[in-house]
Short mmCIF file of C-alpha atoms in Angstrom, two decimals:
data_model
loop_
_atom_site.label_atom_id
_atom_site.label_comp_id
_atom_site.label_asym_id
_atom_site.label_seq_id
_atom_site.Cartn_x
_atom_site.Cartn_y
_atom_site.Cartn_z
CA UNK A 1 -165.43 108.94 -1.93
CA UNK A 2 -163.92 112.85 -2.00
CA UNK A 3 -159.88 113.90 -1.88
CA UNK A 4 -158.38 116.93 -0.07
CA UNK A 5 -156.85 119.27 -2.51
CA UNK A 6 -154.23 122.19 -1.02
CA UNK A 7 -153.80 125.17 -3.36
CA UNK A 8 -152.42 128.43 -3.21
CA UNK A 9 -154.35 131.88 -4.08
CA UNK A 10 -152.73 135.04 -4.49
CA UNK A 11 -154.65 138.11 -3.07
CA UNK A 12 -153.54 141.50 -4.54
CA UNK A 13 -152.95 144.39 -1.50
CA UNK A 14 -153.31 147.58 -1.56
CA UNK A 15 -152.24 148.98 1.37
CA UNK A 16 -151.61 152.82 2.16
CA UNK A 17 -148.51 154.74 2.54
CA UNK A 18 -148.52 153.85 6.53
CA UNK A 19 -149.13 150.01 6.00
CA UNK A 20 -146.85 149.94 3.23
CA UNK A 21 -144.21 151.03 5.57
CA UNK A 22 -145.39 148.57 7.98
CA UNK A 23 -145.75 145.71 6.02
CA UNK A 24 -142.44 146.42 4.90
CA UNK A 25 -140.70 146.94 8.89
CA UNK A 26 -142.23 143.42 9.55
CA UNK A 27 -141.05 141.94 6.28
CA UNK A 28 -137.64 142.65 7.00
CA UNK A 29 -137.45 142.33 11.04
CA UNK A 30 -139.27 138.85 9.83
CA UNK A 31 -136.21 137.70 7.02
CA UNK A 32 -133.60 138.98 10.06
CA UNK A 33 -135.17 136.54 12.82
CA UNK A 34 -135.20 133.68 10.17
CA UNK A 35 -131.15 134.05 9.01
CA UNK A 36 -130.74 134.39 13.29
CA UNK A 37 -132.31 131.10 13.50
CA UNK A 38 -131.16 129.51 10.38
CA UNK A 39 -127.25 130.19 11.74
CA UNK A 40 -128.13 128.81 15.17
CA UNK A 41 -129.74 125.58 13.30
CA UNK A 42 -126.76 125.29 11.19
CA UNK A 43 -124.10 125.41 13.81
CA UNK A 44 -125.85 123.33 15.61
CA UNK A 45 -125.79 120.44 12.85
CA UNK A 46 -129.46 120.55 12.38
CA UNK A 47 -130.17 118.72 15.28
CA UNK A 48 -132.34 121.59 17.55
CA UNK A 49 -135.98 120.84 17.02
CA UNK A 50 -138.96 123.53 16.81
CA UNK A 51 -139.06 123.45 20.84
CA UNK A 52 -135.15 123.21 21.00
CA UNK A 53 -135.17 126.73 18.98
CA UNK A 54 -137.96 128.30 20.94
CA UNK A 55 -136.31 127.44 24.83
CA UNK A 56 -132.82 128.61 23.30
CA UNK A 57 -134.29 132.05 21.32
CA UNK A 58 -137.67 132.63 21.74
CA UNK A 59 -136.63 135.73 24.18
CA UNK A 60 -133.58 136.76 22.11
CA UNK A 61 -135.98 137.44 18.69
CA UNK A 62 -138.51 138.87 20.44
CA UNK A 63 -136.45 141.38 22.14
CA UNK A 64 -133.94 141.74 19.11
CA UNK A 65 -136.56 142.08 16.20
CA UNK A 66 -139.77 143.50 18.27
CA UNK A 67 -141.90 140.26 16.84
CA UNK A 68 -144.66 139.09 18.37
CA UNK A 69 -145.51 135.81 19.54
CA UNK A 70 -146.85 134.07 16.68
CA UNK A 71 -144.51 135.55 14.27
CA UNK A 72 -142.14 134.20 16.52
CA UNK A 73 -143.04 130.70 16.24
CA UNK A 74 -143.75 131.14 12.63
CA UNK A 75 -140.11 132.03 12.34
CA UNK A 76 -138.69 128.78 13.48
CA UNK A 77 -141.59 126.92 11.18
CA UNK A 78 -140.40 128.92 8.02
CA UNK A 79 -136.50 127.86 9.32
CA UNK A 80 -137.33 124.29 9.29
CA UNK A 81 -139.59 124.05 6.58
CA UNK A 82 -136.60 125.61 4.26
CA UNK A 83 -134.21 123.01 5.55
CA UNK A 84 -136.64 120.32 4.61
CA UNK A 85 -137.33 121.32 1.50
CA UNK A 86 -133.49 121.50 0.29
CA UNK A 87 -132.57 118.49 2.36
CA UNK A 88 -135.47 116.89 0.16
CA UNK A 89 -133.82 118.43 -3.10
CA UNK A 90 -130.41 117.62 -2.55
CA UNK A 91 -131.28 113.65 -1.85
CA UNK A 92 -133.24 113.41 -5.01
CA UNK A 93 -129.32 114.56 -6.74
CA UNK A 94 -126.65 112.18 -5.03
CA UNK A 95 -123.17 112.94 -5.94
CA UNK A 96 -121.07 110.99 -8.62
CA UNK A 97 -117.75 110.35 -8.87
CA UNK A 98 -115.51 108.28 -10.24
CA UNK A 99 -112.88 106.18 -9.07
CA UNK A 100 -109.54 107.08 -10.46
CA UNK A 101 -108.06 103.18 -10.40
CA UNK A 102 -110.92 101.47 -11.98
CA UNK A 103 -112.97 104.29 -13.47
CA UNK A 104 -116.29 103.16 -12.30
CA UNK A 105 -118.72 105.80 -11.30
CA UNK A 106 -120.71 105.95 -7.92
CA UNK A 107 -123.07 107.79 -6.52
CA UNK A 108 -123.20 108.70 -3.00
CA UNK A 109 -126.18 110.36 -1.02
CA UNK A 110 -126.23 113.77 -0.18
CA UNK A 111 -128.07 115.29 3.21
CA UNK A 112 -127.91 118.71 5.13
CA UNK A 113 -124.36 118.22 6.01
CA UNK A 114 -123.17 119.07 2.30
CA UNK A 115 -123.99 122.72 2.89
CA UNK A 116 -121.07 124.61 3.28
CA UNK A 117 -122.78 127.40 4.87
CA UNK A 118 -126.28 128.76 6.51
CA UNK A 119 -129.28 128.92 4.10
CA UNK A 120 -129.53 132.82 3.84
CA UNK A 121 -133.19 134.49 3.71
CA UNK A 122 -132.33 137.08 1.00
CA UNK A 123 -136.14 138.40 0.11
CA UNK A 124 -138.30 139.82 2.48
CA UNK A 125 -140.86 137.84 3.84
CA UNK A 126 -143.65 137.18 6.30
CA UNK A 127 -145.66 133.78 6.94
CA UNK A 128 -148.88 134.50 8.79
CA UNK A 129 -151.06 132.00 10.50
CA UNK A 130 -154.66 132.31 9.91
CA UNK A 131 -156.93 134.26 12.33
CA UNK A 132 -153.93 135.06 14.49
CA UNK A 133 -152.08 137.02 11.90
CA UNK A 134 -154.48 137.61 9.48
CA UNK A 135 -158.35 137.22 8.84
CA UNK A 136 -161.03 138.65 6.41
CA UNK A 137 -162.76 141.71 7.74
CA UNK A 138 -165.12 142.29 5.13
CA UNK A 139 -164.56 144.16 2.82
CA UNK A 140 -161.09 144.12 3.94
CA UNK A 141 -158.32 142.26 4.74
CA UNK A 142 -156.88 141.99 8.52
CA UNK A 143 -153.04 141.99 9.18
CA UNK A 144 -151.18 142.00 12.29
CA UNK A 145 -147.75 143.72 11.75
CA UNK A 146 -145.16 144.64 14.59
CA UNK A 147 -147.16 147.50 15.57
CA UNK A 148 -150.49 147.48 14.95
CA UNK A 149 -152.92 145.00 13.35
CA UNK A 150 -154.12 146.65 9.91
CA UNK A 151 -157.17 146.71 7.63
CA UNK A 152 -155.95 146.48 4.10
CA UNK A 153 -157.88 146.40 0.83
CA UNK A 154 -157.12 143.91 -1.42
CA UNK A 155 -158.44 141.94 -4.35
CA UNK A 156 -158.80 137.86 -5.74
CA UNK A 157 -158.98 138.17 -8.80
CA UNK A 158 -160.08 134.68 -10.45
CA UNK A 159 -160.30 133.12 -6.86
CA UNK A 160 -163.17 134.17 -5.48
CA UNK A 161 -165.25 130.88 -5.43
CA UNK A 162 -162.12 129.33 -4.03
CA UNK A 163 -162.53 131.60 -0.96
CA UNK A 164 -166.05 130.80 -0.66
CA UNK A 165 -165.55 127.14 -0.78
CA UNK A 166 -162.05 126.05 0.71
CA UNK A 167 -160.77 125.70 4.17
CA UNK A 168 -158.13 128.84 4.05
CA UNK A 169 -155.33 128.09 6.31
CA UNK A 170 -151.23 129.86 6.46
CA UNK A 171 -150.69 133.11 4.14
CA UNK A 172 -147.24 134.35 2.94
CA UNK A 173 -146.82 138.27 2.84
CA UNK A 174 -144.18 138.99 -0.69
CA UNK A 175 -143.73 141.99 -2.18
CA UNK A 176 -142.81 141.41 -5.72
CA UNK A 177 -142.38 144.45 -8.72
CA UNK A 178 -142.96 147.03 -5.68
CA UNK A 179 -146.68 145.05 -5.37
CA UNK A 180 -147.82 143.37 -2.15
CA UNK A 181 -149.28 140.13 -2.58
CA UNK A 182 -150.71 137.87 0.12
CA UNK A 183 -150.49 134.03 -1.12
CA UNK A 184 -152.92 132.13 0.67
CA UNK A 185 -153.33 128.35 0.99
CA UNK A 186 -156.47 126.98 0.36
CA UNK A 187 -157.55 123.32 1.23
CA UNK A 188 -160.22 122.19 -1.07
CA UNK A 189 -162.60 119.20 -0.65
CA UNK A 190 -162.56 117.61 -4.33
CA UNK A 191 -164.49 114.47 -6.27
CA UNK A 192 -161.80 111.65 -5.97
CA UNK A 193 -161.43 110.21 -9.63
CA UNK A 194 -162.90 106.93 -10.50
CA UNK A 195 -162.23 104.14 -13.23
CA UNK A 196 -166.02 103.76 -13.10
CA UNK A 197 -167.14 107.13 -14.36
CA UNK A 198 -163.95 107.20 -16.68
CA UNK A 199 -165.27 109.43 -19.78
CA UNK A 200 -161.98 109.71 -21.85
CA UNK A 201 -158.24 109.11 -21.85
CA UNK A 202 -155.36 111.52 -23.30
CA UNK A 203 -152.54 111.11 -24.20
CA UNK A 204 -149.97 114.02 -24.24
CA UNK A 205 -146.60 114.60 -25.87
CA UNK A 206 -144.64 117.10 -24.71
CA UNK A 207 -141.96 118.56 -27.12
CA UNK A 208 -141.11 122.59 -28.07
CA UNK A 209 -142.30 122.15 -31.85
CA UNK A 210 -145.43 121.65 -30.66
CA UNK A 211 -145.54 122.14 -26.69
CA UNK A 212 -148.22 119.87 -25.99
CA UNK A 213 -149.84 116.96 -28.33
CA UNK A 214 -153.07 115.58 -27.32
CA UNK A 215 -154.39 112.56 -28.56
CA UNK A 216 -157.86 111.02 -26.95
CA UNK A 217 -160.16 107.76 -27.52
CA UNK A 218 -161.73 109.17 -30.20
CA UNK A 219 -158.97 110.06 -32.41
CA UNK A 220 -159.06 113.39 -31.74
CA UNK A 221 -155.95 115.11 -32.16
CA UNK A 222 -154.90 119.08 -30.93
CA UNK A 223 -151.48 120.08 -31.17
CA UNK A 224 -150.27 123.08 -29.22
CA UNK A 225 -147.56 125.53 -31.26
CA UNK A 226 -144.36 126.25 -30.09
CA UNK A 227 -143.37 128.43 -32.68
CA UNK A 228 -143.96 131.83 -31.21
CA UNK A 229 -142.72 130.29 -27.67
CA UNK A 230 -139.55 129.56 -29.24
CA UNK A 231 -139.36 133.19 -31.41
CA UNK A 232 -140.06 134.87 -27.63
CA UNK A 233 -136.90 133.08 -25.68
CA UNK A 234 -134.90 133.55 -28.50
CA UNK A 235 -135.88 137.42 -27.71
CA UNK A 236 -134.85 136.92 -23.93
CA UNK A 237 -132.13 134.85 -25.02
CA UNK A 238 -130.42 137.86 -27.17
CA UNK A 239 -131.48 140.54 -24.30
CA UNK A 240 -129.93 138.54 -22.04
CA UNK A 241 -126.53 138.35 -23.89
CA UNK A 242 -126.38 142.33 -24.80
CA UNK A 243 -126.80 142.99 -20.82
CA UNK A 244 -124.16 140.52 -19.92
CA UNK A 245 -121.66 141.95 -22.65
CA UNK A 246 -122.34 145.27 -20.71
CA UNK A 247 -121.66 143.94 -16.72
CA UNK A 248 -122.88 147.17 -15.27
CA UNK A 249 -124.54 147.08 -12.04
CA UNK A 250 -127.66 148.63 -13.58
CA UNK A 251 -127.47 146.18 -16.67
CA UNK A 252 -127.50 143.41 -13.63
CA UNK A 253 -130.25 144.54 -12.10
CA UNK A 254 -132.20 144.55 -15.52
CA UNK A 255 -131.11 140.89 -15.89
CA UNK A 256 -132.58 140.21 -12.84
CA UNK A 257 -135.89 141.81 -13.78
CA UNK A 258 -135.79 140.63 -17.20
CA UNK A 259 -135.15 136.75 -16.02
CA UNK A 260 -138.19 137.01 -13.47
CA UNK A 261 -140.29 138.50 -16.19
CA UNK A 262 -139.77 135.37 -18.61
CA UNK A 263 -140.54 132.98 -15.41
CA UNK A 264 -144.01 134.46 -15.44
CA UNK A 265 -144.87 134.56 -19.01
CA UNK A 266 -143.56 130.73 -18.61
CA UNK A 267 -146.24 130.08 -16.03
CA UNK A 268 -148.21 131.77 -17.53
CA UNK A 269 -148.24 130.10 -20.71
CA UNK A 270 -148.04 126.65 -18.70
CA UNK A 271 -151.32 127.45 -16.71
CA UNK A 272 -153.50 128.45 -20.18
CA UNK A 273 -152.30 124.93 -21.85
CA UNK A 274 -153.18 123.01 -18.97
CA UNK A 275 -156.33 124.65 -18.17
CA UNK A 276 -157.35 124.66 -22.12
CA UNK A 277 -156.76 120.45 -21.56
CA UNK A 278 -158.89 120.21 -18.47
CA UNK A 279 -161.97 122.34 -19.23
CA UNK A 280 -162.06 120.35 -23.27
CA UNK A 281 -162.44 116.60 -21.42
CA UNK A 282 -163.59 118.02 -17.73
CA UNK A 283 -164.65 115.12 -14.84
CA UNK A 284 -163.28 111.48 -15.36
CA UNK A 285 -160.69 112.10 -17.15
CA UNK A 286 -157.19 110.16 -17.03
CA UNK A 287 -154.39 112.72 -19.02
CA UNK A 288 -151.20 110.43 -19.28
CA UNK A 289 -147.91 112.23 -20.14
CA UNK A 290 -144.25 110.43 -20.18
CA UNK A 291 -142.44 110.41 -16.79
CA UNK A 292 -139.36 112.31 -17.77
CA UNK A 293 -137.71 111.72 -14.37
CA UNK A 294 -133.87 111.14 -15.16
CA UNK A 295 -134.58 111.60 -18.84
CA UNK A 296 -132.15 113.89 -20.87
CA UNK A 297 -132.46 115.63 -24.10
CA UNK A 298 -129.51 114.65 -25.88
CA UNK A 299 -128.28 118.54 -26.67
CA UNK A 300 -125.13 117.57 -28.77
CA UNK A 301 -127.33 116.65 -31.72
CA UNK A 302 -129.45 120.42 -31.39
CA UNK A 303 -127.74 123.17 -32.93
CA UNK A 304 -125.81 125.23 -30.94
CA UNK A 305 -127.79 128.20 -31.42
CA UNK A 306 -130.89 125.90 -29.96
CA UNK A 307 -129.72 124.07 -26.99
CA UNK A 308 -130.86 126.90 -24.81
CA UNK A 309 -134.82 126.49 -25.98
CA UNK A 310 -133.80 122.88 -26.07
CA UNK A 311 -133.31 122.14 -22.56
CA UNK A 312 -134.75 125.15 -20.97
CA UNK A 313 -138.88 124.99 -21.08
CA UNK A 314 -140.33 124.22 -17.59
CA UNK A 315 -141.79 121.08 -18.70
CA UNK A 316 -142.07 119.49 -14.84
CA UNK A 317 -144.23 122.84 -13.69
CA UNK A 318 -146.53 122.22 -16.93
CA UNK A 319 -147.11 118.55 -15.38
CA UNK A 320 -147.60 120.06 -12.04
CA UNK A 321 -150.47 122.44 -13.25
CA UNK A 322 -151.77 119.75 -15.46
CA UNK A 323 -152.09 117.75 -12.14
CA UNK A 324 -153.58 120.04 -9.47
CA UNK A 325 -156.54 121.27 -12.56
CA UNK A 326 -157.29 117.79 -12.87
CA UNK A 327 -157.55 117.01 -9.60
CA UNK A 328 -160.02 119.88 -8.97
CA UNK A 329 -162.76 118.31 -11.25
CA UNK A 330 -162.14 114.74 -10.71
CA UNK A 331 -159.62 113.86 -13.07
CA UNK A 332 -156.46 112.26 -12.56
CA UNK A 333 -152.95 112.82 -14.38
CA UNK A 334 -150.72 109.41 -14.34
CA UNK A 335 -146.92 108.92 -15.57
CA UNK A 336 -146.23 106.27 -18.13
CA UNK A 337 -143.11 104.76 -19.41
CA UNK A 338 -141.13 107.05 -22.13
CA UNK A 339 -139.48 104.77 -23.60
CA UNK A 340 -139.97 104.48 -27.68
CA UNK A 341 -143.34 106.18 -27.36
CA UNK A 342 -141.75 108.63 -30.81
CA UNK A 343 -140.56 104.90 -32.32
CA UNK A 344 -143.23 102.68 -31.91
CA UNK A 345 -145.88 102.57 -34.58
CA UNK A 346 -148.97 102.34 -33.29
CA UNK A 347 -150.82 100.53 -35.36
CA UNK A 348 -149.09 97.47 -35.88
CA UNK A 349 -146.86 97.87 -32.69
CA UNK A 350 -143.14 97.56 -34.18
CA UNK A 351 -140.72 99.50 -32.48
CA UNK A 352 -138.03 101.05 -35.38
CA UNK A 353 -136.15 103.65 -34.39
CA UNK A 354 -135.27 104.79 -38.28
CA UNK A 355 -138.72 105.19 -38.84
CA UNK A 356 -139.30 109.05 -37.71
CA UNK A 357 -137.59 111.50 -39.56
CA UNK A 358 -136.74 114.27 -37.44
CA UNK A 359 -135.76 117.10 -40.74
CA UNK A 360 -139.57 116.29 -41.92
CA UNK A 361 -140.81 115.55 -38.82
CA UNK A 362 -143.26 112.88 -40.20
CA UNK A 363 -143.30 108.45 -38.61
CA UNK A 364 -143.19 105.82 -41.53
CA UNK A 365 -143.56 102.36 -40.68
CA UNK A 366 -141.85 100.22 -43.19
CA UNK A 367 -143.94 97.29 -41.88
CA UNK A 368 -147.30 98.34 -42.08
CA UNK A 369 -146.52 101.55 -44.22
CA UNK A 370 -148.71 103.87 -41.55
CA UNK A 371 -147.73 107.79 -41.77
CA UNK A 372 -148.28 110.74 -39.60
CA UNK A 373 -146.52 113.57 -37.85
CA UNK A 374 -143.99 112.29 -35.35
CA UNK A 375 -145.98 113.87 -32.35
CA UNK A 376 -149.23 112.42 -33.45
CA UNK A 377 -147.11 109.33 -33.23
CA UNK A 378 -145.89 110.01 -29.52
CA UNK A 379 -149.25 111.28 -28.09
CA UNK A 380 -151.09 107.95 -29.42
CA UNK A 381 -148.03 105.88 -28.03
CA UNK A 382 -149.34 107.94 -24.78
CA UNK A 383 -152.58 107.73 -24.58
CA UNK A 384 -152.49 103.88 -25.49
CA UNK A 385 -150.30 103.74 -22.02
CA UNK A 386 -152.67 105.18 -20.35
CA UNK A 387 -155.56 103.05 -21.32
CA UNK A 388 -153.30 100.42 -20.60
CA UNK A 389 -152.96 101.73 -16.71
CA UNK A 390 -157.26 102.10 -16.79
CA UNK A 391 -157.46 98.52 -17.23
CA UNK A 392 -155.00 97.44 -14.87
CA UNK A 393 -152.52 96.38 -17.52
CA UNK A 394 -149.38 97.59 -16.54
CA UNK A 395 -147.30 96.87 -20.16
CA UNK A 396 -144.59 99.17 -21.02
CA UNK A 397 -142.71 99.80 -24.81
CA UNK A 398 -139.65 98.12 -22.89
CA UNK A 399 -140.95 94.78 -22.50
CA UNK A 400 -143.00 94.84 -26.09
CA UNK A 401 -139.15 95.95 -27.23
CA UNK A 402 -137.62 92.54 -25.49
CA UNK A 403 -140.41 90.50 -26.72
CA UNK A 404 -139.14 91.28 -30.44
CA UNK A 405 -135.84 90.51 -30.04
#
């Protein structure tokens, strides 16, 4: 039995000067049209549907911005999709407030009505429908613009196999660092994970001293050191501090560029780590990771100069990369209970907070005498919970803790 997985392919475009001007003009007009629709949607209290927007704004957008019919329809879809995404984000983060009389804390679920102003589309962009707005005309890409349809040179380094195997859909044209890219959605038909073909159960502990520590059913452990990563992050932090102290316009532009470069570097590291894990274990693997939802790091216990590094690495992105890479080869990622994974002895099962020495990064069980690296202990316990998931034994360490007490 197979499953469908959608990924985004990044194609690098090489337009001529004339084509660059056309692409730039199309993206800018598309952006302005999105802002007009966003204002209208906000003013009408988020009620209009796509058919309503089309009825009210279709001819206005075509006449004012010179967009073609399909481009105009795409504008409506882009705006509605952005509001839907924002609504999902803010609904997951309820507003917290404290009653002044009782001192009790309350949560109030939020929705789009909490927005104080319309969503703005600041970066030029352009969403293209497959065939109507873009297509392959070997060896080039055919892209529709507000003037003519242009054949543009491109490269798809690293995505060649996906272009042959997958079903291509909507694309997004973006400009980054003076270069043009076409992000194409690609749907792949992959083998679905089946417990009957299980080969490996791997526990992965995420952290900063070691970005990822893995432990499998054979007892093999591997570490991805975070030492160089922390050094690089501190370098970026010092650069930002220097630029922030200047406060000039050029410093702010440089500050933005550095932030974007750091984000790309972080993404690259997460891609490398997850690709290494998936390539190593292959098809039929269960990758068990901690469910870090609503888990916050105790930054007050961390030295102030290191607090930035402690809370700002994108562990969620690493999780997403691992999940989709595992799906592509017929493996899966499961989230397990994060409680006590660094406090439980994997040999005798005793949970003891004092057994872990943060200074030496060692775990020493006073009950059975077992000693090991604390990151390895975490990966071993996560691997055990992954094994429980495979055997349908939904046992958490919270339950074990309750039984001990």
